[in-house]
CSV table of C-alpha atoms in Angstrom, one decimal:
chain,number,residue,atom,x,y,z
A,36,MET,CA,-186.4,-10.6,-26.9
A,37,LEU,CA,-189.6,-8.8,-25.6
A,38,GLU,CA,-191.5,-6.8,-28.2
A,39,GLN,CA,-192.3,-3.1,-28.0
A,40,PRO,CA,-194.5,-1.2,-27.2
A,41,HIS,CA,-195.8,-3.8,-24.7
A,42,PHE,CA,-192.5,-4.0,-22.9
A,43,GLY,CA,-192.4,-0.2,-22.4
A,44,GLU,CA,-196.0,-0.1,-21.2
A,45,ARG,CA,-195.3,-2.9,-18.6
A,46,LEU,CA,-192.1,-1.2,-17.5
A,47,LYS,CA,-193.8,2.1,-16.9
A,48,ALA,CA,-196.7,0.5,-15.1
A,49,LEU,CA,-194.4,-1.4,-12.8
A,50,ARG,CA,-192.4,1.7,-12.0
A,51,LEU,CA,-195.4,3.8,-11.3
A,52,SER,CA,-197.0,1.2,-9.1
A,53,ARG,CA,-193.9,1.4,-6.8
A,54,GLY,CA,-193.9,5.2,-6.8
A,55,LEU,CA,-190.4,5.4,-8.4
A,56,SER,CA,-188.9,8.0,-10.7
A,57,GLN,CA,-187.2,7.0,-13.9
A,58,ALA,CA,-183.9,8.1,-12.3
A,59,ALA,CA,-184.5,5.8,-9.3
A,60,VAL,CA,-185.1,2.8,-11.6
A,61,ALA,CA,-182.2,3.5,-14.0
A,62,GLY,CA,-179.7,3.6,-11.1
A,63,ASP,CA,-176.0,3.7,-11.9
A,64,GLU,CA,-175.8,1.3,-14.8
A,65,MET,CA,-178.4,2.9,-17.1
A,66,SER,CA,-179.1,6.5,-18.3
A,67,THR,CA,-182.4,8.0,-17.6
A,68,PRO,CA,-182.9,9.1,-21.2
A,69,TYR,CA,-182.3,5.5,-22.3
A,70,LEU,CA,-184.9,4.3,-19.8
A,71,SER,CA,-187.3,6.9,-21.1
A,72,ARG,CA,-186.9,5.6,-24.6
A,73,LEU,CA,-187.5,2.0,-23.4
A,74,GLU,CA,-190.8,3.1,-21.8
A,75,SER,CA,-191.9,5.0,-24.9
A,76,GLY,CA,-191.2,2.0,-27.1
A,77,ALA,CA,-188.5,3.8,-29.1
A,78,ARG,CA,-185.8,1.3,-28.0
A,79,ARG,CA,-186.0,-2.5,-27.9
A,80,PRO,CA,-184.7,-4.2,-24.7
A,81,THR,CA,-181.8,-6.7,-24.7
A,82,PRO,CA,-181.9,-9.7,-22.3
A,83,ARG,CA,-179.3,-8.0,-20.1
A,84,VAL,CA,-181.4,-4.9,-19.9
A,85,VAL,CA,-184.5,-7.0,-19.0
A,86,SER,CA,-182.5,-8.8,-16.2
A,87,TYR,CA,-181.2,-5.5,-14.8
A,88,LEU,CA,-184.6,-3.8,-14.7
A,89,ALA,CA,-186.3,-6.9,-13.2
A,90,GLU,CA,-183.7,-6.8,-10.4
A,91,ARG,CA,-184.2,-3.0,-9.9
A,92,LEU,CA,-188.0,-3.5,-9.7
A,93,GLN,CA,-187.8,-6.7,-7.7
A,94,VAL,CA,-189.9,-8.7,-10.1
A,95,SER,CA,-189.4,-11.7,-12.3
A,96,PRO,CA,-188.4,-11.0,-16.0
A,97,ARG,CA,-191.8,-12.6,-16.8
A,98,ALA,CA,-193.5,-9.5,-15.4
A,99,PHE,CA,-192.6,-7.7,-18.6
A,100,GLU,CA,-194.3,-10.2,-20.9
A,101,ASN,CA,-197.1,-9.2,-23.1
A,102,MET,CA,-200.3,-9.4,-21.1
A,103,GLN,CA,-202.5,-8.3,-24.0
A,104,ASP,CA,-204.6,-11.5,-23.9
A,105,SER,CA,-205.0,-11.5,-20.1
A,106,PRO,CA,-208.6,-10.9,-18.9
A,107,LEU,CA,-207.2,-9.2,-15.8
A,108,ALA,CA,-205.0,-6.9,-17.8
A,109,GLN,CA,-207.9,-6.0,-20.1
A,110,ALA,CA,-210.2,-5.3,-17.1
A,111,LEU,CA,-207.4,-3.2,-15.5
A,112,ALA,CA,-207.1,-1.1,-18.6
A,113,SER,CA,-210.8,-0.6,-18.8
A,114,ALA,CA,-211.1,0.4,-15.1
A,115,SER,CA,-208.1,2.7,-15.4
A,116,SER,CA,-209.6,4.7,-18.2
A,117,ALA,CA,-213.2,4.7,-17.0
A,118,ARG,CA,-214.9,8.0,-16.0
A,119,ASP,CA,-216.9,6.3,-13.2
A,120,ALA,CA,-216.7,3.2,-11.0
A,121,ALA,CA,-219.0,1.0,-13.2
A,122,PRO,CA,-216.1,-1.2,-14.5
A,123,SER,CA,-215.4,-2.3,-11.0
A,124,ARG,CA,-217.7,-5.3,-11.6
A,125,GLU,CA,-215.6,-6.5,-14.5
A,126,LEU,CA,-212.4,-5.9,-12.5
A,127,ALA,CA,-213.7,-7.9,-9.5
A,128,ALA,CA,-214.8,-10.7,-11.8
A,129,ALA,CA,-211.4,-10.8,-13.5
A,130,LEU,CA,-209.6,-10.9,-10.1
A,131,ARG,CA,-211.7,-13.8,-9.0
A,132,ALA,CA,-211.1,-15.7,-12.2
A,133,GLU,CA,-207.3,-15.2,-12.4
A,134,ASP,CA,-205.1,-17.9,-10.9
A,135,HIS,CA,-202.4,-15.6,-9.5
A,136,SER,CA,-200.4,-16.2,-12.7
A,137,ALA,CA,-200.5,-12.5,-13.4
A,138,PRO,CA,-197.6,-10.4,-12.1
A,139,ALA,CA,-198.0,-9.2,-8.6
A,140,ALA,CA,-197.8,-5.6,-9.7
A,141,THR,CA,-200.8,-6.1,-12.1
A,142,ARG,CA,-202.9,-7.7,-9.3
A,143,TRP,CA,-201.8,-4.8,-6.9
A,144,GLN,CA,-203.0,-2.2,-9.4
A,145,ALA,CA,-206.3,-4.0,-10.0
A,146,LEU,CA,-207.0,-4.4,-6.2
A,147,TRP,CA,-206.1,-0.7,-5.6
A,148,LEU,CA,-208.5,0.5,-8.3
A,149,LEU,CA,-211.2,-1.9,-7.1
A,150,ALA,CA,-210.9,-0.6,-3.5
A,151,ARG,CA,-211.0,3.0,-4.8
A,152,ALA,CA,-214.2,2.2,-6.7
A,153,HIS,CA,-215.9,0.8,-3.6
A,154,GLY,CA,-214.8,3.8,-1.6
A,155,MET,CA,-216.2,6.2,-4.2
A,156,GLN,CA,-219.5,4.4,-3.9
A,157,ALA,CA,-219.4,4.5,-0.1
A,158,GLN,CA,-219.2,0.7,0.0
A,159,HIS,CA,-216.8,0.8,2.9
A,160,ALA,CA,-217.2,-2.8,4.1
A,161,GLU,CA,-216.3,-4.0,0.6
A,162,GLU,CA,-213.5,-1.5,0.4
A,163,TYR,CA,-212.0,-2.6,3.6
A,164,LYS,CA,-212.2,-6.3,2.5
A,165,VAL,CA,-210.3,-5.5,-0.7
A,166,LEU,CA,-207.8,-3.4,1.1
A,167,THR,CA,-207.1,-6.2,3.5
A,168,GLU,CA,-206.3,-8.5,0.6
A,169,LEU,CA,-204.2,-5.7,-0.9
A,170,ALA,CA,-202.2,-5.5,2.4
A,171,ALA,CA,-201.3,-9.2,2.2
A,172,LEU,CA,-200.1,-8.7,-1.4
A,173,SER,CA,-198.1,-5.6,-0.4
A,174,ASP,CA,-196.4,-7.7,2.3
A,175,GLU,CA,-195.7,-10.4,-0.2
A,176,MET,CA,-194.2,-7.9,-2.6
A,177,GLY,CA,-192.1,-6.4,0.2
A,178,ILE,CA,-192.3,-2.8,-1.1
A,179,PRO,CA,-192.5,-0.2,1.7
A,180,GLU,CA,-194.3,2.4,-0.4
A,181,LEU,CA,-197.1,-0.1,-1.2
A,182,ARG,CA,-197.5,-1.2,2.4
A,183,VAL,CA,-197.6,2.4,3.7
A,184,ARG,CA,-200.3,3.4,1.1
A,185,THR,CA,-202.4,0.4,1.8
A,186,ASN,CA,-202.3,0.9,5.6
A,187,THR,CA,-203.1,4.5,5.1
A,188,ALA,CA,-206.2,3.6,3.0
A,189,LEU,CA,-207.2,0.9,5.5
A,190,ALA,CA,-207.1,3.5,8.3
A,191,HIS,CA,-209.5,5.8,6.4
A,192,SER,CA,-211.8,2.9,5.5
A,193,ALA,CA,-211.9,1.7,9.1
A,194,ARG,CA,-212.8,5.2,10.2
A,195,SER,CA,-215.7,5.3,7.8
A,196,LEU,CA,-216.9,2.0,9.3
A,197,GLY,CA,-216.6,3.4,12.8
A,198,ASP,CA,-213.8,1.1,13.9
A,199,ILE,CA,-211.5,3.6,15.4
A,200,THR,CA,-209.3,1.0,17.1
A,201,LYS,CA,-208.4,-0.6,13.8
A,202,ALA,CA,-208.0,2.9,12.2
A,203,CYS,CA,-205.4,3.8,14.8
A,204,GLU,CA,-203.6,0.5,14.3
A,205,HIS,CA,-203.4,0.8,10.5
A,206,ALA,CA,-202.4,4.5,10.6
A,207,ALA,CA,-199.7,3.8,13.2
A,208,ALA,CA,-198.3,1.0,11.1
A,209,ALA,CA,-198.2,3.4,8.1
A,210,VAL,CA,-196.5,6.1,10.0
A,211,SER,CA,-193.9,3.7,11.5
A,212,GLU,CA,-192.7,2.7,8.0
A,213,ALA,CA,-193.2,6.0,6.2
A,214,GLY,CA,-190.3,7.8,7.8
A,215,VAL,CA,-187.8,7.3,4.9
A,216,LEU,CA,-190.4,7.5,2.1
A,217,SER,CA,-191.5,10.5,0.0
A,218,LEU,CA,-193.2,13.5,1.6
A,219,PRO,CA,-196.6,12.7,0.2
A,220,ASP,CA,-196.5,9.2,1.7
A,221,ARG,CA,-195.4,10.6,5.1
A,222,THR,CA,-198.0,13.3,5.2
A,223,ALA,CA,-200.8,11.1,4.1
A,224,ALA,CA,-200.0,8.5,6.8
A,225,LEU,CA,-199.6,11.2,9.5
A,226,ASP,CA,-203.0,12.8,8.5
A,227,ALA,CA,-204.7,9.4,8.8
A,228,LEU,CA,-203.2,8.8,12.3
A,229,ILE,CA,-204.1,12.3,13.6
A,230,SER,CA,-207.7,11.9,12.4
A,231,ALA,CA,-208.0,8.5,14.1
A,232,GLN,CA,-206.4,9.7,17.3
A,233,ALA,CA,-208.6,12.7,17.5
A,234,GLU,CA,-211.8,10.6,17.2
A,235,ALA,CA,-210.4,8.2,19.8
A,236,GLY,CA,-209.9,11.1,22.3
A,237,GLN,CA,-206.1,10.9,22.2
A,238,LEU,CA,-206.0,14.7,21.8
A,239,ALA,CA,-202.5,15.3,23.2
A,240,GLN,CA,-201.0,12.9,20.7
A,241,ALA,CA,-203.1,14.2,17.9
A,242,ARG,CA,-202.1,17.8,18.7
A,243,ALA,CA,-198.4,16.9,18.6
A,244,ARG,CA,-198.8,15.0,15.3
A,245,ALA,CA,-200.8,17.9,13.8
A,246,ASP,CA,-198.0,20.4,14.6
A,247,GLU,CA,-195.5,18.0,13.1
A,248,LEU,CA,-197.7,17.7,9.9
A,249,ILE,CA,-197.9,21.5,9.5
A,250,THR,CA,-194.1,21.7,9.9
A,251,LEU,CA,-193.6,19.1,7.2
A,252,THR,CA,-196.0,20.7,4.7
A,253,GLY,CA,-195.3,24.4,5.4
A,254,PRO,CA,-192.3,24.8,3.2
A,255,GLY,CA,-194.0,23.3,0.1
A,256,GLY,CA,-197.4,24.8,0.7
A,257,GLY,CA,-200.1,23.7,-1.8
A,258,THR,CA,-202.8,21.2,-1.2
A,259,ALA,CA,-200.6,19.3,1.3
A,260,LEU,CA,-200.6,22.4,3.6
A,261,THR,CA,-204.3,22.9,3.0
A,262,ARG,CA,-205.0,19.4,4.2
A,263,ALA,CA,-202.7,19.8,7.2
A,264,LEU,CA,-204.4,23.0,8.4
A,265,TRP,CA,-207.8,21.3,8.0
A,266,THR,CA,-206.6,18.4,10.1
A,267,SER,CA,-205.2,20.8,12.7
A,268,ALA,CA,-208.5,22.7,12.9
A,269,THR,CA,-210.3,19.4,13.5
A,270,VAL,CA,-208.0,18.7,16.5
A,271,ALA,CA,-208.4,22.2,17.8
A,272,ILE,CA,-212.2,21.8,17.8
A,273,ARG,CA,-211.9,18.5,19.8
A,274,GLN,CA,-209.5,20.3,22.3
A,275,GLY,CA,-212.0,23.1,22.8
A,276,GLU,CA,-209.8,25.7,21.2
A,277,PRO,CA,-212.2,27.6,18.9
A,278,ILE,CA,-209.8,30.6,18.2
A,279,ARG,CA,-207.1,28.3,16.9
A,280,ALA,CA,-209.6,26.2,15.0
A,281,ARG,CA,-211.0,29.3,13.2
A,282,ALA,CA,-207.5,30.6,12.4
A,283,ASP,CA,-206.4,27.2,10.9
A,284,LEU,CA,-209.7,27.0,9.0
A,285,GLU,CA,-209.3,30.5,7.6
A,286,ARG,CA,-205.7,29.8,6.5
A,287,ALA,CA,-206.8,26.5,4.9
A,288,LEU,CA,-209.8,28.1,3.0
A,289,ALA,CA,-207.6,31.0,1.8
A,290,SER,CA,-204.8,28.7,0.6
A,291,LEU,CA,-206.8,26.9,-2.1
A,292,SER,CA,-208.6,28.2,-5.1
A,293,SER,CA,-211.5,26.4,-6.7
A,294,HIS,CA,-209.4,26.4,-9.9
A,295,ASP,CA,-206.7,24.4,-8.2
A,296,ASP,CA,-208.8,21.5,-7.1
A,297,LEU,CA,-212.5,21.9,-7.2
A,298,GLU,CA,-213.3,18.6,-5.4
A,299,LEU,CA,-211.0,19.4,-2.5
A,300,TRP,CA,-212.2,23.0,-2.4
A,301,MET,CA,-215.8,21.7,-2.1
A,302,ARG,CA,-214.9,19.1,0.6
A,303,LEU,CA,-213.0,21.6,2.6
A,304,ARG,CA,-216.0,23.9,2.8
A,305,LEU,CA,-218.3,21.1,3.8
A,306,ALA,CA,-215.7,20.2,6.5
A,307,ALA,CA,-215.4,23.8,7.6
A,308,ALA,CA,-219.2,24.1,8.0
A,309,SER,CA,-219.3,20.9,10.1
A,310,LEU,CA,-216.5,22.1,12.4
A,311,LEU,CA,-218.0,25.6,12.7
A,312,LEU,CA,-221.3,24.0,13.9
A,313,GLN,CA,-219.3,22.0,16.5
A,314,ILE,CA,-217.8,25.1,18.2
A,315,THR,CA,-219.5,26.2,21.4
A,316,PRO,CA,-221.4,28.4,20.7
A,317,PRO,CA,-221.9,27.3,17.1
A,318,GLN,CA,-220.7,29.7,14.5
A,319,THR,CA,-223.9,29.5,12.4
A,320,GLU,CA,-223.4,32.5,10.2
A,321,ALA,CA,-219.9,31.4,9.1
A,322,ALA,CA,-221.2,27.8,8.6
A,323,LYS,CA,-224.1,29.1,6.5
A,324,ALA,CA,-221.7,31.0,4.3
A,325,ARG,CA,-219.5,27.9,3.7
A,326,LEU,CA,-222.5,25.8,2.9
A,327,ALA,CA,-223.7,28.4,0.4
A,328,GLU,CA,-220.3,28.4,-1.3
A,329,SER,CA,-220.1,24.6,-1.4
A,330,GLU,CA,-223.6,23.9,-2.8
A,331,PRO,CA,-223.0,24.8,-6.5
A,332,ALA,CA,-219.8,22.7,-6.4
A,333,VAL,CA,-221.6,19.7,-4.8
A,334,ASN,CA,-224.2,19.9,-7.5
A,335,LEU,CA,-221.5,20.1,-10.2
A,336,VAL,CA,-218.8,17.6,-9.1
A,337,GLY,CA,-220.1,16.0,-5.9
A,338,THR,CA,-220.8,12.4,-5.3
A,339,GLU,CA,-224.1,11.1,-3.8
A,340,GLN,CA,-222.2,10.9,-0.5
A,341,ASN,CA,-221.3,14.6,-0.8
A,342,ARG,CA,-224.9,15.5,-1.5
A,343,GLN,CA,-226.1,13.6,1.5
A,344,GLU,CA,-223.4,15.4,3.6
A,345,LEU,CA,-224.6,18.7,2.4
A,346,ALA,CA,-228.3,17.9,3.3
A,347,LEU,CA,-227.2,16.7,6.8
A,348,LEU,CA,-225.2,19.9,7.4
A,349,GLN,CA,-228.1,22.1,6.2
A,350,ALA,CA,-230.4,20.2,8.6
A,351,GLN,CA,-228.0,20.6,11.5
A,352,LEU,CA,-227.7,24.4,10.7
A,353,ALA,CA,-231.4,24.8,10.6
A,354,LEU,CA,-231.8,23.0,13.9
A,355,LYS,CA,-229.2,25.2,15.6
A,356,GLU,CA,-230.9,28.3,14.3
A,357,GLY,CA,-234.3,27.1,15.5
A,358,ARG,CA,-235.7,26.6,12.0
A,359,TYR,CA,-237.2,23.2,13.0
A,360,ASP,CA,-239.5,22.8,9.9
A,361,GLU,CA,-236.5,23.4,7.7
A,362,ALA,CA,-234.5,20.8,9.6
A,363,ARG,CA,-237.3,18.3,9.2
A,364,ARG,CA,-237.5,19.0,5.5
A,365,ARG,CA,-233.8,18.5,5.0
A,366,CYS,CA,-233.9,15.2,6.9
A,367,ALA,CA,-236.9,14.1,4.9
A,368,SER,CA,-234.9,14.7,1.7
A,369,LEU,CA,-232.8,11.7,2.6
A,370,ASP,CA,-235.8,9.4,3.0
A,371,GLY,CA,-235.9,6.6,0.4
A,372,ARG,CA,-232.2,7.1,-0.5
A,373,GLU,CA,-229.5,4.6,0.1
A,374,ILE,CA,-227.6,6.3,2.9
A,375,GLN,CA,-223.9,6.6,1.9
A,376,LEU,CA,-222.7,8.6,4.9
A,377,SER,CA,-219.8,7.6,7.0
A,378,PHE,CA,-220.4,5.9,10.4
A,379,ARG,CA,-219.9,9.3,12.1
A,380,ASP,CA,-222.4,11.1,10.0
A,381,ARG,CA,-224.9,8.3,10.1
A,382,ILE,CA,-224.8,8.6,13.9
A,383,ARG,CA,-225.2,12.4,13.6
A,384,LEU,CA,-228.2,12.0,11.3
A,385,GLN,CA,-229.9,9.7,13.8
A,386,ALA,CA,-229.1,12.1,16.6
A,387,LEU,CA,-230.6,14.9,14.7
A,388,GLN,CA,-233.8,13.0,14.0
A,389,SER,CA,-233.9,12.1,17.8
A,390,MET,CA,-233.6,15.8,18.7
A,391,LEU,CA,-236.4,16.7,16.3
A,392,GLY,CA,-238.5,13.9,18.0
A,393,ILE,CA,-237.8,15.5,21.4
A,394,LEU,CA,-239.0,18.9,20.1
A,395,ASP,CA,-242.1,17.2,18.7
A,396,GLY,CA,-243.0,15.9,22.2
A,397,GLN,CA,-241.5,12.4,21.8
A,398,THR,CA,-239.2,13.1,24.7
A,399,GLU,CA,-238.7,9.7,26.2
A,400,ALA,CA,-238.1,8.0,22.9
A,401,GLY,CA,-235.7,10.7,21.7
A,402,VAL,CA,-233.7,10.7,24.9
A,403,ILE,CA,-233.4,6.9,24.9
A,404,GLN,CA,-232.3,7.0,21.2
A,405,LEU,CA,-229.6,9.6,22.0
A,406,GLN,CA,-228.4,7.6,24.9
A,407,GLN,CA,-228.1,4.5,22.7
A,408,LEU,CA,-226.3,6.4,20.0
A,409,ALA,CA,-223.8,7.8,22.5
A,410,GLN,CA,-223.2,4.3,23.9
A,411,GLN,CA,-222.7,3.0,20.3
A,412,ALA,CA,-220.2,5.7,19.6
A,413,TYR,CA,-218.4,5.0,22.9
A,414,ASP,CA,-218.3,1.2,22.3
A,415,SER,CA,-216.7,1.8,18.9
A,416,GLN,CA,-214.0,4.0,20.6
A,417,ASN,CA,-215.4,7.1,19.0
A,418,ILE,CA,-214.9,8.9,22.3
A,419,GLU,CA,-215.2,12.4,20.9
A,420,LEU,CA,-218.4,11.6,19.0
A,421,ALA,CA,-219.9,10.1,22.2
A,422,ALA,CA,-219.1,13.3,24.1
A,423,GLU,CA,-220.7,15.3,21.3
A,424,LEU,CA,-223.9,13.3,21.6
A,425,TRP,CA,-224.1,13.8,25.3
A,426,ARG,CA,-223.7,17.5,24.8
A,427,GLU,CA,-226.4,17.5,22.2
A,428,LEU,CA,-228.7,15.7,24.6
A,429,ALA,CA,-228.2,18.3,27.3
A,430,ILE,CA,-228.8,21.2,24.8
A,431,GLY,CA,-231.9,19.5,23.5
A,432,LEU,CA,-233.4,19.0,26.9
A,433,THR,CA,-232.6,22.6,27.9
A,434,ALA,CA,-234.3,23.9,24.7
A,435,LEU,CA,-237.3,21.7,25.4
A,436,ARG,CA,-237.6,23.1,28.9
A,437,GLU,CA,-237.4,26.7,27.6
A,438,GLN,CA,-240.0,25.9,24.9
A,439,THR,CA,-242.5,24.5,27.4
A,440,GLY,CA,-241.9,27.2,29.9
């Protein structure tokens, strides 16, 4: 007979890793209160109960054994309770050392946390590598929820690396399997696919999916609707529909209080400022207001990547307002720092520096650099980013002609 409380802790961890409720695991042959007492350690499991729960969770009965002495289990516990991503080194070492004797659910949790730690540190190549391993394990376990969540995460990671083709593939795979899953899994997969399609220039498909996402999230409201409106506004910008984009943005901004989710509230304002600067003509006053709102939150809860995003947006705003010295100062604030921006924002930073070079008289070098960046974006299937860079080049050359008379 397995001992408590270790059995209950393993049971709960296995259940949560599959995204299942207590009622779903209990099924028809066990009461939910009884399962709850098992998880809390208040009841000891019988061999029949262990066999039943192993079948319900699709694991071996060995999966419930005490993993107290397992280095991987210890590293997993440390990473799960950490306030930052530092324990990811211990977790990675434990994963390399273990011989796959640990339960698949334990390895899945460890890989998921390790990928998340890499993502938080903007180490997207490492994140993608871990998620690829996680995808193979998810296929091996045969649990749809885990496959969908892994493919959704892979889509976001590929976007950050600038590989829009793979982002579309992963997101499409997630959406194709998410139809019968929970609403959060379905909406997360849809959001990933819309974002990838919009960047690939597949705007008609992205628009249809964005409308579907709003329909799905509308009744429940909350942060799910906020994210859906944010995504819809992004598509509207790409389609050249500034009125709809502003309307979606305003609804999204109004739907979320900083007391609900300060990190999302901050990220939404950074995204809103970016979108407002992409509208033709750019909505500089509205963007300035959103950046002013977001700055205290970035300083309080933002990551290094968020701080770099803020500096880039402030530099872009200054350039569009003709405050060129301020734009140069903001760009210079990123010098000497390990750049943690996404592929898209890295390209935008280099484009901004090229524009400043053109304004400083380095016209030929600046134009060549912008052309190369646009080609790089096009080659990576970032069609909308490539078009944005060509527009910026045209604007920069026009401004230069006006400046020189």
